[in-house]
């Protein structure tokens, strides 16, 4: 096979060790936070009966589904998102699951979409959902859990934009828009960030909203609402305002303060029915929203034959990782802590013992298997971005010592081999 | 969709929260150990060009590969194992990877095999490999890392069976078997555990090994070898004996003592070229080997056009998890630590504060969203196998106290709300 044939499919990626390690660390932190908030993992298969996934995502999306006939002539499809499988699980195991069912799932999905910068055909979704509760506390818990996860990743300042779909509906209805037009108006408003207020005003004009009404609408959408009291005072006549006020109060009770009430937030997806939110990095707006979600009370019941309330959110893992990388908040190349060098065949037993002692002290250790020139070994350590090298030549061996060199600072120091694990981090 | 259509494909599984959580914990521990041994993660795509995977696994296996044409009419296939993608990565990024390349990968693979007890079409592999070194220390490191991982899981006593394929070859050659027959003899010996010595002797007879030779052979295979010295003393004339002796010495240097030199260990796969090993649970032999591997110097070079030495091993995650489950070493249902009950609407703010305080103390907390009868909430806690419930009624609230009940022991105690997080674990 020639070199040029050695490749992954377009839109698919390898993650080499430095990058894969950074991803694992991010997922580990997110999982720990989700668990603290009472969410538990769920795993579902990569392949499902096509019938389970079909007709759930709309015609355009359906074309992007990886589907085929398996050896048993069954129509199967690769997981397109994590929500439809969740709905299947909720219906299939309804007697086994304690409700409300709070689950997270961090797993890849597949879409045969056009590839472009930052869009892949295999990518991770990181979802957290509460199924089976209408309580607004559930909405707050999803948002608080996502915010806590992002905080755990040492992200720079982020802002949670909050709104409520019922409230937005009510505002638009009050403008005199018919029901069918409201959905279109929401889609127009959803483009505010992308195309700006002027263009959105034009789109709304096409929907039949007069100049006066448009002015009135944007006065409301641009209200700088300060908190729960402000919402209730200025919007008390609208449905959904109470929910939004309640949400804000619970978030504050939980110490989540970095939100902004943003009546211009629409989130295009038609299935939202209440709370909607998006998380952005004000200092790095180029990444768009790095997390988002909302309440969707009419979706999870699709297999159960009865409506099941639900609220959830999702971290855009690929965007988040790009942001963390570009903001230099994760280093993709921090790997093993220590390389124990191998200089003399006669000292092999000594090296093996030092390797063991360091690992027993919970240090990540690489050992250079065959005796070689120190130069070459330092080059290897640098290529692997290893922090410390432990050098033991005949002189050090005689005194049961080791020379430890910090490859970042260049500093080096002779230490006793005994207790090396504890000392090495201090250098 | 009717209830009966709500199902996963045969050979595919959902892991509901209790089980999924146990799996995550196991993977987390294994990863941490592998990293301590200087291995780093690699992620490769689920789908590959079919050409990459084709012709690598033998004709029978190839039929079990999930393959199809994607929307762009490309022939693609789902990952069948983690070794061929590793070989692709090694060839594709040969200039970027520091050699030796030490990687682990814990990921699902797909095989359209007949399903039977304990065999699935979607299952995890958990591989650890050193690519690009012929050093026997690499062999020892793979084995030591796997042993350390299993130890971390609090497995009961396990035994590492050790052998060397060169040695076994040399022994069989010395019996007068021709090269072609040696492979067949190894396949016969591989069945020792399954069909017993008598049957294997019959198979060997069919390969032309006379009664005397068979007796002689089994005397060697059954040698109770005590250690490196013993190997060198009794087998010094055979190629591979030196390697095996060296391996044993390094393992002892690293504190790995629970091995047995077992010249009757064959491991059927033709591609092994040196060290071979298998890990078994003597007290639970029904699970067969829960880990295994060896040196395979002729495989990873398949895409590179030059031989690349390699040694690796793999934990049979499904078997391991079944064993852990049946031996009651993991509980599949230990989930959140605490449920904060919700009895009075008026106390909501107080509840929310307690929830926050407990989470701030790093406790996994579930909150019952809507006020309800205590009975119902205890039932929910039991169904979710939550350890503690925190009960705050008007009396407790008055004194800033909380009643904490341990649902396992039935014990309960009134505690101050302040500092609850620290106190709760002591009950």
Short mmCIF file of C-alpha atoms in Angstrom, two decimals, chain A residues 1 3 5-10 12-18 20-21 23-25 27-28 31 35-49 51-52 56 63-71 74-76 78 88-89 91-104 108 110 112-113 121-122 124 130 133 135 137-138 141 246 249-250 253-255 303 335-336 342 348-349 351-353 355-356 359-360 362-370 380 383-384, chain B residues 1 3 5-10 12-18 20-21 23-25 27-28 31 35-49 51-52 56 63-71 74-76 78 88-89 91-104 108 110 112-113 121-122 124 130 133 135 137-138 141 246 249-250 253-255 303 335-336 342 348-349 351-353 355-356 359-360 362-370 380 383-384:
data_model
loop_
_atom_site.label_atom_id
_atom_site.label_comp_id
_atom_site.label_asym_id
_atom_site.label_seq_id
_atom_site.Cartn_x
_atom_site.Cartn_y
_atom_site.Cartn_z
CA UNK A 1 0.00 0.00 0.00
CA UNK A 3 2.03 6.17 1.36
CA UNK A 5 -3.31 5.57 0.57
CA UNK A 6 -2.48 5.70 4.24
CA UNK A 7 -5.14 8.08 5.42
CA UNK A 8 -8.30 8.45 7.40
CA UNK A 9 -11.59 9.15 5.66
CA UNK A 10 -12.39 12.81 5.05
CA UNK A 12 -12.50 11.58 10.41
CA UNK A 13 -9.54 12.15 12.68
CA UNK A 14 -6.76 10.39 14.52
CA UNK A 15 -5.87 11.83 17.89
CA UNK A 16 -2.22 11.22 18.56
CA UNK A 17 -1.15 10.75 22.19
CA UNK A 18 -0.68 14.37 23.28
CA UNK A 20 -5.81 12.20 22.99
CA UNK A 21 -4.50 12.64 26.51
CA UNK A 23 -9.19 15.02 25.51
CA UNK A 24 -9.27 12.26 28.11
CA UNK A 25 -8.42 14.72 30.86
CA UNK A 27 -13.75 14.26 29.63
CA UNK A 28 -12.63 13.00 33.04
CA UNK A 31 -17.73 13.42 34.11
CA UNK A 35 -21.76 13.05 38.77
CA UNK A 36 -21.57 15.62 41.53
CA UNK A 37 -24.77 17.08 40.13
CA UNK A 38 -26.47 13.69 40.36
CA UNK A 39 -26.16 12.72 36.69
CA UNK A 40 -25.09 9.20 35.75
CA UNK A 41 -23.62 7.80 32.55
CA UNK A 42 -25.56 5.92 29.89
CA UNK A 43 -23.99 3.94 27.04
CA UNK A 44 -25.92 3.03 23.93
CA UNK A 45 -24.73 1.14 20.82
CA UNK A 46 -23.10 2.82 17.83
CA UNK A 47 -25.42 0.89 15.49
CA UNK A 48 -29.20 0.97 15.87
CA UNK A 49 -32.06 -0.40 13.80
CA UNK A 51 -36.24 2.31 12.01
CA UNK A 52 -35.35 3.68 15.46
CA UNK A 56 -36.64 11.84 13.72
CA UNK A 63 -29.61 12.06 4.18
CA UNK A 64 -26.55 12.59 6.35
CA UNK A 65 -27.11 9.42 8.33
CA UNK A 66 -24.62 6.58 7.79
CA UNK A 67 -26.88 3.65 6.99
CA UNK A 68 -26.50 0.24 5.41
CA UNK A 69 -27.74 -3.32 5.36
CA UNK A 70 -25.86 -5.63 7.70
CA UNK A 71 -25.00 -9.26 6.90
CA UNK A 74 -31.18 -5.72 8.55
CA UNK A 75 -31.39 -1.99 7.88
CA UNK A 76 -29.04 -0.39 10.37
CA UNK A 78 -24.91 4.70 12.90
CA UNK A 88 -35.52 4.77 23.01
CA UNK A 89 -33.91 3.84 26.33
CA UNK A 91 -39.34 3.99 26.52
CA UNK A 92 -37.70 0.54 26.51
CA UNK A 93 -36.73 0.45 30.19
CA UNK A 94 -39.50 2.63 31.60
CA UNK A 95 -40.15 0.20 34.43
CA UNK A 96 -36.50 -0.07 35.45
CA UNK A 97 -35.52 3.57 35.41
CA UNK A 98 -36.11 5.78 38.42
CA UNK A 99 -37.80 8.97 37.27
CA UNK A 100 -36.69 11.69 36.88
CA UNK A 101 -33.92 10.04 34.92
CA UNK A 102 -30.74 12.11 35.00
CA UNK A 103 -28.09 10.95 32.60
CA UNK A 104 -25.01 12.15 30.77
CA UNK A 108 -19.10 10.10 19.20
CA UNK A 110 -21.64 10.31 12.81
CA UNK A 112 -21.96 12.51 6.48
CA UNK A 113 -22.01 16.29 6.31
CA UNK A 121 -18.16 13.53 10.14
CA UNK A 122 -17.19 11.79 13.37
CA UNK A 124 -18.23 13.86 20.09
CA UNK A 130 -33.13 15.38 33.01
CA UNK A 133 -39.59 16.37 35.43
CA UNK A 135 -39.63 21.41 37.58
CA UNK A 137 -35.11 23.31 39.23
CA UNK A 138 -34.19 20.67 36.66
CA UNK A 141 -29.50 21.99 37.48
CA UNK A 246 -37.60 31.47 38.88
CA UNK A 249 -33.36 32.91 41.32
CA UNK A 250 -32.34 29.25 41.59
CA UNK A 253 -29.03 30.41 45.02
CA UNK A 254 -26.52 28.00 43.54
CA UNK A 255 -23.87 30.67 43.13
CA UNK A 303 -41.39 6.15 21.51
CA UNK A 335 2.84 13.59 28.64
CA UNK A 336 4.95 11.39 30.91
CA UNK A 342 19.77 4.15 30.20
CA UNK A 348 20.19 -2.02 34.27
CA UNK A 349 19.00 -3.45 37.57
CA UNK A 351 17.51 1.66 36.50
CA UNK A 352 14.69 -0.86 36.80
CA UNK A 353 14.55 -0.28 40.54
CA UNK A 355 11.65 3.13 37.53
CA UNK A 356 9.68 0.99 39.95
CA UNK A 359 5.93 4.49 39.63
CA UNK A 360 5.19 3.40 43.18
CA UNK A 362 2.49 7.54 41.36
CA UNK A 363 4.72 9.28 38.86
CA UNK A 364 4.30 8.67 35.13
CA UNK A 365 7.57 7.14 34.06
CA UNK A 366 9.11 6.23 30.75
CA UNK A 367 12.27 4.14 30.63
CA UNK A 368 14.73 4.17 27.75
CA UNK A 369 15.00 0.45 27.06
CA UNK A 370 18.49 0.16 25.59
CA UNK A 380 13.61 11.41 22.70
CA UNK A 383 10.11 14.87 21.33
CA UNK A 384 7.76 13.34 23.89
CA UNK B 1 -43.66 2.21 17.04
CA UNK B 3 -43.06 -1.85 22.27
CA UNK B 5 -39.71 -2.86 18.07
CA UNK B 6 -37.94 -0.97 20.80
CA UNK B 7 -34.75 -2.93 20.98
CA UNK B 8 -31.06 -2.90 20.27
CA UNK B 9 -29.60 -5.04 17.51
CA UNK B 10 -28.66 -8.60 18.49
CA UNK B 12 -25.39 -4.88 20.89
CA UNK B 13 -26.00 -3.60 24.38
CA UNK B 14 -27.22 -0.63 26.34
CA UNK B 15 -25.44 0.03 29.60
CA UNK B 16 -27.83 1.64 32.03
CA UNK B 17 -26.39 4.06 34.58
CA UNK B 18 -25.32 1.66 37.34
CA UNK B 20 -22.13 2.28 32.78
CA UNK B 21 -20.77 3.95 35.89
CA UNK B 23 -17.45 0.48 33.49
CA UNK B 24 -16.29 4.09 33.55
CA UNK B 25 -14.65 3.58 36.93
CA UNK B 27 -11.59 2.27 32.55
CA UNK B 28 -10.49 5.26 34.62
CA UNK B 31 -5.95 4.42 32.16
CA UNK B 35 -0.07 6.26 32.09
CA UNK B 36 2.10 5.51 35.11
CA UNK B 37 3.87 2.95 32.95
CA UNK B 38 4.56 5.56 30.31
CA UNK B 39 1.79 4.59 27.89
CA UNK B 40 -0.32 7.28 26.27
CA UNK B 41 -3.74 7.17 24.66
CA UNK B 42 -4.38 7.01 20.93
CA UNK B 43 -7.77 7.55 19.30
CA UNK B 44 -8.53 6.36 15.79
CA UNK B 45 -11.79 6.62 13.82
CA UNK B 46 -14.56 4.04 13.97
CA UNK B 47 -14.74 4.01 10.17
CA UNK B 48 -11.69 3.37 7.99
CA UNK B 49 -11.19 2.91 4.27
CA UNK B 51 -8.72 -1.12 1.90
CA UNK B 52 -6.87 -0.38 5.15
CA UNK B 56 -5.36 -8.35 7.41
CA UNK B 63 -16.64 -11.91 6.52
CA UNK B 64 -17.39 -10.64 10.00
CA UNK B 65 -16.36 -7.10 9.20
CA UNK B 66 -19.13 -4.48 9.07
CA UNK B 67 -18.56 -2.88 5.69
CA UNK B 68 -20.55 -0.75 3.31
CA UNK B 69 -20.41 1.97 0.68
CA UNK B 70 -20.78 5.47 2.10
CA UNK B 71 -22.66 8.29 0.37
CA UNK B 74 -16.30 4.88 -0.88
CA UNK B 75 -15.81 1.38 0.47
CA UNK B 76 -15.61 1.77 4.23
CA UNK B 78 -16.01 -0.38 10.89
CA UNK B 88 -1.68 2.49 9.96
CA UNK B 89 -0.94 5.27 12.45
CA UNK B 91 3.22 4.16 9.14
CA UNK B 92 1.30 7.37 8.48
CA UNK B 93 2.91 9.50 11.18
CA UNK B 94 6.31 7.85 11.31
CA UNK B 95 8.10 11.19 11.31
CA UNK B 96 6.01 12.65 14.11
CA UNK B 97 6.01 9.77 16.56
CA UNK B 98 8.83 9.33 19.04
CA UNK B 99 10.00 5.71 18.86
CA UNK B 100 9.51 3.47 20.72
CA UNK B 101 5.85 4.40 20.54
CA UNK B 102 3.97 3.34 23.66
CA UNK B 103 0.25 3.64 23.39
CA UNK B 104 -2.95 2.34 24.90
CA UNK B 108 -15.16 -0.57 20.98
CA UNK B 110 -17.33 -4.48 15.74
CA UNK B 112 -20.73 -9.59 12.98
CA UNK B 113 -20.01 -12.87 14.74
CA UNK B 121 -20.96 -7.81 18.06
CA UNK B 122 -19.97 -4.55 19.68
CA UNK B 124 -14.47 -3.09 23.94
CA UNK B 130 5.15 -0.87 22.60
CA UNK B 133 11.69 -1.79 20.36
CA UNK B 135 14.12 -4.93 24.09
CA UNK B 137 12.22 -4.80 28.91
CA UNK B 138 9.35 -3.70 26.68
CA UNK B 141 6.68 -3.46 30.82
CA UNK B 246 15.54 -12.35 31.16
CA UNK B 249 14.25 -11.47 36.04
CA UNK B 250 12.91 -8.07 35.02
CA UNK B 253 12.90 -6.65 39.71
CA UNK B 254 9.60 -4.86 39.28
CA UNK B 255 7.94 -6.77 42.07
CA UNK B 303 1.98 -0.60 6.00
CA UNK B 335 -24.66 5.78 42.33
CA UNK B 336 -25.19 9.19 43.91
CA UNK B 342 -38.09 18.00 49.32
CA UNK B 348 -36.99 25.31 48.84
CA UNK B 349 -34.29 27.91 49.27
CA UNK B 351 -32.86 22.79 50.27
CA UNK B 352 -31.09 24.48 47.39
CA UNK B 353 -28.47 25.82 49.76
CA UNK B 355 -27.57 20.86 47.87
CA UNK B 356 -24.98 23.46 46.95
CA UNK B 359 -21.71 19.57 46.12
CA UNK B 360 -19.12 22.12 47.14
CA UNK B 362 -17.46 17.16 46.45
CA UNK B 363 -20.36 14.91 47.30
CA UNK B 364 -22.57 13.46 44.57
CA UNK B 365 -25.98 14.89 45.25
CA UNK B 366 -29.43 14.31 43.87
CA UNK B 367 -32.26 16.67 44.76
CA UNK B 368 -35.92 15.72 44.70
CA UNK B 369 -37.31 18.55 42.60
CA UNK B 370 -40.90 18.79 43.80
CA UNK B 380 -36.89 6.84 44.69
CA UNK B 383 -34.49 2.52 43.41
CA UNK B 384 -31.42 4.61 42.61
#
